Short mmCIF file of C-alpha atoms in Angstrom, two decimals:
data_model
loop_
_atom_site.label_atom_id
_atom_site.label_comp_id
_atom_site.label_asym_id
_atom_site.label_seq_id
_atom_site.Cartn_x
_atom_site.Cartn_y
_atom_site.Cartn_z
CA UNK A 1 53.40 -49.71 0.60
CA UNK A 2 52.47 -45.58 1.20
CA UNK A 3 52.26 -46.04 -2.98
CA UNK A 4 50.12 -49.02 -3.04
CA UNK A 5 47.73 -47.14 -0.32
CA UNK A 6 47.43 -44.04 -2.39
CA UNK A 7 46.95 -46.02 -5.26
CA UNK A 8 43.92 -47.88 -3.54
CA UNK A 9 42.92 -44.40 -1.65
CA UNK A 10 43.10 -42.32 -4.45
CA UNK A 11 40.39 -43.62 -6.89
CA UNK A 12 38.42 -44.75 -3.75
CA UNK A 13 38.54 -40.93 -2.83
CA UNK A 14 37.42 -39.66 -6.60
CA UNK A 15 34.57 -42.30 -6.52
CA UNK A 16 33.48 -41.23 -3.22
CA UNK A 17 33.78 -37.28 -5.19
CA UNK A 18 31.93 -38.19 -7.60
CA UNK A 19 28.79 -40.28 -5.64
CA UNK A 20 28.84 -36.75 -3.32
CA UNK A 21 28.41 -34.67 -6.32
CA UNK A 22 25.95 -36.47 -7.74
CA UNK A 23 24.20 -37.38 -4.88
CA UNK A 24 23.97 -33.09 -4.33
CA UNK A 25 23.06 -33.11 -8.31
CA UNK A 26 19.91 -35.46 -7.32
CA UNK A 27 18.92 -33.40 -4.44
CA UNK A 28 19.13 -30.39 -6.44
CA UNK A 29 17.34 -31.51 -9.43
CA UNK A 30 13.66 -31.51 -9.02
CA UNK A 31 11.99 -34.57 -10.07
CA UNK A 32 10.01 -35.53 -13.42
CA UNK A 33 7.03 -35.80 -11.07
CA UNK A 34 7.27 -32.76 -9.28
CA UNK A 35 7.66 -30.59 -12.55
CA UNK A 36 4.63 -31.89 -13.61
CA UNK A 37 2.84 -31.64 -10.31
CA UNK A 38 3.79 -27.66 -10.49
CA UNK A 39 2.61 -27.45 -13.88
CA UNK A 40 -0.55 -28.98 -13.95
CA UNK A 41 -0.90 -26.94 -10.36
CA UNK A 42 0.30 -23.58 -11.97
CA UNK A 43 -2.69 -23.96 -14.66
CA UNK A 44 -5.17 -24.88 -12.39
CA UNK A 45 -4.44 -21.79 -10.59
CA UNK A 46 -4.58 -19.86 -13.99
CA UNK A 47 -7.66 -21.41 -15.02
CA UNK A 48 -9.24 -20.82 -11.45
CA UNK A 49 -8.52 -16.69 -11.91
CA UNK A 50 -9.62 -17.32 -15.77
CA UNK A 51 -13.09 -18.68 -14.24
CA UNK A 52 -13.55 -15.43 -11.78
CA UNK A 53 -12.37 -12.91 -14.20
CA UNK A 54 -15.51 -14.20 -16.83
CA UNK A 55 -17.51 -14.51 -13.61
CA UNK A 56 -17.06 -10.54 -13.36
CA UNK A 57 -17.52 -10.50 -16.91
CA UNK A 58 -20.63 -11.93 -16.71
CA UNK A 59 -22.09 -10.90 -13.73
CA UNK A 60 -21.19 -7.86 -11.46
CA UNK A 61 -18.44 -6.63 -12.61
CA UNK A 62 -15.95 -6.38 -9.18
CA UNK A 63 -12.87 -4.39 -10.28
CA UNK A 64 -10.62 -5.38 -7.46
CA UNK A 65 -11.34 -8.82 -7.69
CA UNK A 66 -10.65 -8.68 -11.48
CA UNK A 67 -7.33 -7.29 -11.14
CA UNK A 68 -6.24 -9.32 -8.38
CA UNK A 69 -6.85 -12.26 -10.85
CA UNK A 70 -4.89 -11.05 -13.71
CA UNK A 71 -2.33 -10.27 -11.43
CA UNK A 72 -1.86 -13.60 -10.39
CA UNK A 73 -2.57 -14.95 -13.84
CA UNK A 74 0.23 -12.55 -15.14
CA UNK A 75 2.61 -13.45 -12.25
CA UNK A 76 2.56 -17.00 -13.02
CA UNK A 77 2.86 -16.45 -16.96
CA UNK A 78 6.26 -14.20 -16.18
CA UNK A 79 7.43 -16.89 -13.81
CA UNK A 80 9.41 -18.91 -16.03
CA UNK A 81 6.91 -21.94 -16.50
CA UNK A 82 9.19 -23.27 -19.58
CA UNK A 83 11.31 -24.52 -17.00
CA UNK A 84 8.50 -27.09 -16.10
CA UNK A 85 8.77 -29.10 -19.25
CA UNK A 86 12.17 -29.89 -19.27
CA UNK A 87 13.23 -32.72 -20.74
CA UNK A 88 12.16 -36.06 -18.78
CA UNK A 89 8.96 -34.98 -17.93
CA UNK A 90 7.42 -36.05 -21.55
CA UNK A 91 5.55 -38.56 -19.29
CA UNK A 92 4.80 -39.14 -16.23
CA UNK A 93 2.43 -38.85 -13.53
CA UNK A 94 2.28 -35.15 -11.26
CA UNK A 95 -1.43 -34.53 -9.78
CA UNK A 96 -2.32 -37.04 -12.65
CA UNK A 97 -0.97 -38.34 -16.30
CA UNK A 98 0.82 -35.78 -17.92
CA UNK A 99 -1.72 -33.90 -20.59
CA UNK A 100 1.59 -32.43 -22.92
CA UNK A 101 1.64 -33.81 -26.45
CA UNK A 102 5.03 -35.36 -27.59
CA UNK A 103 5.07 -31.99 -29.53
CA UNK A 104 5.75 -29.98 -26.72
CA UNK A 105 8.93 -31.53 -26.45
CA UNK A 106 9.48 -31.89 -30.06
CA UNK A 107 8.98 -28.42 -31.45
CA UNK A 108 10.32 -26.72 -27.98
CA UNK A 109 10.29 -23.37 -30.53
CA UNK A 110 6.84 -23.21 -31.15
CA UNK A 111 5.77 -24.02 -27.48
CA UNK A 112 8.11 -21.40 -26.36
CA UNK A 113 6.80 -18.94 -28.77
CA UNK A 114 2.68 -19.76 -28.10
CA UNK A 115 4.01 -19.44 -24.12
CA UNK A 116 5.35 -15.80 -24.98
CA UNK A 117 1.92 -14.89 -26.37
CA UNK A 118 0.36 -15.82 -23.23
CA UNK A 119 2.34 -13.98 -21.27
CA UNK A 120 2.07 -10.87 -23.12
CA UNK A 121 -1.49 -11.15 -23.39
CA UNK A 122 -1.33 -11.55 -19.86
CA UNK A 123 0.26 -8.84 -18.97
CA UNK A 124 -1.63 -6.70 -20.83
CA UNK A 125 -4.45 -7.99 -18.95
CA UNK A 126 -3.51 -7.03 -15.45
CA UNK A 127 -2.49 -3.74 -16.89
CA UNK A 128 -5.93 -3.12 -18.73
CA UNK A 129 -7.76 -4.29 -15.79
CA UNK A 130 -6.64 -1.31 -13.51
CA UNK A 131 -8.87 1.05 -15.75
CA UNK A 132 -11.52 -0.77 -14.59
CA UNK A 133 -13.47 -1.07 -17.62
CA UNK A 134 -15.33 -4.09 -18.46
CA UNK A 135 -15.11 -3.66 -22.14
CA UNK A 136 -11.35 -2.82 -22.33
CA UNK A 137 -11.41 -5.95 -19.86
CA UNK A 138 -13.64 -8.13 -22.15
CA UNK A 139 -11.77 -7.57 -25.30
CA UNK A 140 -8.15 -7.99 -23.94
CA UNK A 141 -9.54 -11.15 -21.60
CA UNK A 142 -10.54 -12.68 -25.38
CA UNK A 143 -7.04 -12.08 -26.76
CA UNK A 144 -5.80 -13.69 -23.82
CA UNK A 145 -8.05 -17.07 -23.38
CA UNK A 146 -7.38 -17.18 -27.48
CA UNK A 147 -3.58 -17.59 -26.69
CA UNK A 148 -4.29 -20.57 -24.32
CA UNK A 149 -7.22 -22.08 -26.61
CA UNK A 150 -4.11 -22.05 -29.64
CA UNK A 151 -1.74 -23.50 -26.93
CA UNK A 152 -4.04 -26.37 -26.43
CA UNK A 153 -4.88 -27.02 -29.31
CA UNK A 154 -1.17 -28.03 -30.42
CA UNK A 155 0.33 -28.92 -27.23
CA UNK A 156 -2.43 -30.74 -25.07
CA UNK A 157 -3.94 -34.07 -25.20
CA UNK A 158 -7.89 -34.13 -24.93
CA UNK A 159 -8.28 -37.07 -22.34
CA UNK B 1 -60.97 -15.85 -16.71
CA UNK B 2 -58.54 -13.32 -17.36
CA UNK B 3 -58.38 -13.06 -13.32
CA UNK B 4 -57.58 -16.79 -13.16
CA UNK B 5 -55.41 -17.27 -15.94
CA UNK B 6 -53.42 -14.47 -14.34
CA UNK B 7 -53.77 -16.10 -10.82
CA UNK B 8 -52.29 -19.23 -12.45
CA UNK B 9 -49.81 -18.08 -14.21
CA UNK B 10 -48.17 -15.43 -12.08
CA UNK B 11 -47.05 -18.15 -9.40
CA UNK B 12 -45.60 -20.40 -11.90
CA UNK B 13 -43.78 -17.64 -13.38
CA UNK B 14 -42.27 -16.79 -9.93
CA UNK B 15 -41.54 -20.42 -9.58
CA UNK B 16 -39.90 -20.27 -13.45
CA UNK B 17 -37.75 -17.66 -12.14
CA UNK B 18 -36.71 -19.13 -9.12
CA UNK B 19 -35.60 -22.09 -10.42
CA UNK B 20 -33.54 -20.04 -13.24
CA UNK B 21 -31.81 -17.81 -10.62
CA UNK B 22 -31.30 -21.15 -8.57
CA UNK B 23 -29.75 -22.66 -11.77
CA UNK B 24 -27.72 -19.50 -12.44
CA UNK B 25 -26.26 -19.50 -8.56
CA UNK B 26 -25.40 -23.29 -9.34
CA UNK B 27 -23.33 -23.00 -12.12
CA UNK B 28 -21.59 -19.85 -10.61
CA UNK B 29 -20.80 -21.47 -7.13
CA UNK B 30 -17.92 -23.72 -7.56
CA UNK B 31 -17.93 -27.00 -6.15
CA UNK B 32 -16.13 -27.62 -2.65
CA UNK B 33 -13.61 -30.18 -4.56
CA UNK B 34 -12.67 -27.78 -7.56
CA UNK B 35 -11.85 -25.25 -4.12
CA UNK B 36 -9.74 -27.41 -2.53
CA UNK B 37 -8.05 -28.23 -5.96
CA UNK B 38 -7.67 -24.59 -6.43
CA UNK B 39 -6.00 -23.89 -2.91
CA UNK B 40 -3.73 -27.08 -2.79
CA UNK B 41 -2.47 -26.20 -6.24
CA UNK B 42 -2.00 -22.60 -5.33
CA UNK B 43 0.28 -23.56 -2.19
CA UNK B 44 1.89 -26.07 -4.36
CA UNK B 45 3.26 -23.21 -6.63
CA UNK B 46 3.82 -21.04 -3.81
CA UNK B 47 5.61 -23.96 -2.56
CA UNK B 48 7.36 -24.53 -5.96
CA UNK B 49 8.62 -20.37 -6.06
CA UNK B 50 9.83 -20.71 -2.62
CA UNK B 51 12.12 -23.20 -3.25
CA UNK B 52 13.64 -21.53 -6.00
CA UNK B 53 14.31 -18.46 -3.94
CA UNK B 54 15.73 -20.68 -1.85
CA UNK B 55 18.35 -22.32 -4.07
CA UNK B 56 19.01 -18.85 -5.53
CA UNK B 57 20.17 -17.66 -1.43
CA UNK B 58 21.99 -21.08 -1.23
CA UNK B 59 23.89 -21.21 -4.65
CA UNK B 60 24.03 -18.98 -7.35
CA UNK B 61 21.86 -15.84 -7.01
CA UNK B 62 20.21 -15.09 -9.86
CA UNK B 63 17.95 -11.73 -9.47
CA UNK B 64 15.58 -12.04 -12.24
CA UNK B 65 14.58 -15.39 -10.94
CA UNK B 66 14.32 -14.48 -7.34
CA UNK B 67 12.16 -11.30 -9.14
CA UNK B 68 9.94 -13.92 -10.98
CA UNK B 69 9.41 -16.16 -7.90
CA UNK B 70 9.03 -13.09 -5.58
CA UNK B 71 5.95 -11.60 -7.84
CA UNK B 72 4.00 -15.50 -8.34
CA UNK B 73 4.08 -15.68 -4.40
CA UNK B 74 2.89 -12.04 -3.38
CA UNK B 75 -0.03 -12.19 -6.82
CA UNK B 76 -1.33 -15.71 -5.40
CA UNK B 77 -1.03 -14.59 -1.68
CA UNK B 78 -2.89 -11.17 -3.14
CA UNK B 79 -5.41 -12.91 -5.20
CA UNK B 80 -8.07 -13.98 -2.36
CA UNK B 81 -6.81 -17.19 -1.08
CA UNK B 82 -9.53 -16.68 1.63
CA UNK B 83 -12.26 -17.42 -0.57
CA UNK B 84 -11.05 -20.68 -1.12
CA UNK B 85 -11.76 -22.12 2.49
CA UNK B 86 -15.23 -21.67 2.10
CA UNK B 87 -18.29 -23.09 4.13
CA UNK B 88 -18.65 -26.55 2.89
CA UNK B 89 -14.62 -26.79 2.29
CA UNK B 90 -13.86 -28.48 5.38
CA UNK B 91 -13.58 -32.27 4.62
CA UNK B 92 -13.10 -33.54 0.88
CA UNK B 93 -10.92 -34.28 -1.66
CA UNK B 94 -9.14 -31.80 -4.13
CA UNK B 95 -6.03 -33.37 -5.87
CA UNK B 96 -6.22 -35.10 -2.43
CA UNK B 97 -7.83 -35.30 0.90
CA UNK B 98 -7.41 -31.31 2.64
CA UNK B 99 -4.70 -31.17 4.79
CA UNK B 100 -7.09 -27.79 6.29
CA UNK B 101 -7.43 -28.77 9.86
CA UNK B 102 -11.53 -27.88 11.73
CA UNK B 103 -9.60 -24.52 13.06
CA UNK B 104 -9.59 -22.58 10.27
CA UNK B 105 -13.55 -23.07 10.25
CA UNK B 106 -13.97 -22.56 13.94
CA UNK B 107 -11.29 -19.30 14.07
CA UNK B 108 -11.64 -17.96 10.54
CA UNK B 109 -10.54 -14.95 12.21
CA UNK B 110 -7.09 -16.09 13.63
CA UNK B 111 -6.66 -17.78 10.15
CA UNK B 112 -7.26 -14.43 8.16
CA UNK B 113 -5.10 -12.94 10.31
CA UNK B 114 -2.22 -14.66 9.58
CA UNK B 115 -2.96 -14.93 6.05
CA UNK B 116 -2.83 -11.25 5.78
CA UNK B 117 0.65 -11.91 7.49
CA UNK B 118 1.62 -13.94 4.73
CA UNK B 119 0.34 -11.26 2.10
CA UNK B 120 2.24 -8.45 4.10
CA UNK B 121 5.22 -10.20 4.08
CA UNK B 122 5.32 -11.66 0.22
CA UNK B 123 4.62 -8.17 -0.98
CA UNK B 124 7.58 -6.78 0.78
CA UNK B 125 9.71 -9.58 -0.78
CA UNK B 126 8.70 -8.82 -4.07
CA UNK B 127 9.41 -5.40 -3.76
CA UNK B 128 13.07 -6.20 -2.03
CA UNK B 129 13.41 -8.47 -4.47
CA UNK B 130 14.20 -5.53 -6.86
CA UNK B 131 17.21 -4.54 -5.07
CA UNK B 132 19.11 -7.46 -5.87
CA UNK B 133 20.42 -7.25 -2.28
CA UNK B 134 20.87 -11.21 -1.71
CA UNK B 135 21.26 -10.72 2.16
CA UNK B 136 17.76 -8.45 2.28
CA UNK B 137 16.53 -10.78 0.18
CA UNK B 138 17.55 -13.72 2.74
CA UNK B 139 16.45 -11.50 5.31
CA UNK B 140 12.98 -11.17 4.16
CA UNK B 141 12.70 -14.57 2.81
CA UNK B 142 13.20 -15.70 6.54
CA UNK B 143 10.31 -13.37 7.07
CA UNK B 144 7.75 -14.62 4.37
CA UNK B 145 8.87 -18.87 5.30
CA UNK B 146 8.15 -17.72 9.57
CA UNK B 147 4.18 -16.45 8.09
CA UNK B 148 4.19 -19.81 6.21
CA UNK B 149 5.09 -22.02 9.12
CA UNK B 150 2.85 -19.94 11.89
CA UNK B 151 -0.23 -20.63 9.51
CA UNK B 152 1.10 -24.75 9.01
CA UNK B 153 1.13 -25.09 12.49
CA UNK B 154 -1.93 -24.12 13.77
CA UNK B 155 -4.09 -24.48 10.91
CA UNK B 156 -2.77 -27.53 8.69
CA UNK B 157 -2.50 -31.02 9.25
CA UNK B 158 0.62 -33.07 9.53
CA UNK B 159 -0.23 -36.22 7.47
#
């Protein structure tokens, strides 16, 4: 009878195991829809500093505000935003519909290697921008919006 | 003549450069929905890093990610957040409806206050972040989430 219990317990227990540990795997895992919330949220934010570094550009050109932005734009470039298109978020709603092409997920290499440029363009950036001088500014602020532009163009659906 | 013609022309040339400068300030002043898109996406990656850090001090701590998280929290908390609850911010929809409750209009000076806190705080996690020190880290961390829920609770909405 102890046998036959065990028997019964045992796989019981290793079921039970296995529905913990994969009930901790779900919690830790972030969902398809929150990847895509960050990511679409991590380039508005980008875009958004893009907007008041050409403002400065433009305009008055406020050193301090201009290096805050490339900070930030360089901070979330070096923050690992690969991550956010890992596989099963091809499609799928976040703030709204997913704008990554099927390529981004097909030709990971290339998307990895256009996201490299932007960070090093980026970094460049903030580091340029604490000379404080516009044109220095204005030409590495080009190379930069040219790495996103090249990014888009591949990897981003129009609509 | 000449007189006239001047007389006639001066005004509407004032008028002509009014209505430029007017045009100008519109296209620079961003709407109060693209603000409130900006901010909620900016807390949503702050949001996004913070929870990394997290399950870096609850599982596996992995430095260079804590680093990376650390440095997209202190450059957004650096980059002017303030600007972004503007007059005219205080109802609307970004990505959706603010969650900014009437207080941070009618005590802007309580609420800059403990955004500054915020900054203080996400600077000096960045920069303990270096260490590699997972229980200064934790400390710290505890520091930077205490700024975050100060600001939630007097100045953001529950629903």
């Amino acid at each position: 009878m102890k046998n036959r219990v065990k028997q019964f317990v045992a796989p019981t227990l290793i079921v039970a195991l296995f529905s913990a540990a994969g009930l901790v795997m779900a919690q830790q895992a972030p969902k398809p829809e929150t990847l895509i919330k960050v990511r679409q949220s991590a380039f508005q934010v980008v875009a958004w500093n893009s907007t008041r570094i050409k403002a400065s550009l433009e305009g008055t050109y406020n050193k301090e505000d201009v290096i805050k932005s490339a900070n930030a734009i360089a901070a979330i470039a070096n923050s690992g935003l690969g991550s956010l298109f890992a596989a099963g978020t091809e499609t799928g709603k976040g703030w709204h519909e997913t704008s990554a092409k099927a390529e981004v997920f097909s030709n990971g290499a290339r998307f990895a290697e256009l996201g490299a440029n932007f960070g090093k363009e980026a970094n460049e950036l903030a580091s340029v921008a604490l000379s404080g001088d516009a044109n220095l500014v204005k030409n590495q602020y080009g190379k930069l919006t040219s790495t996103c532009k090249a990014c888009h163009n591949d990897f981003k659906s129009k609509d």
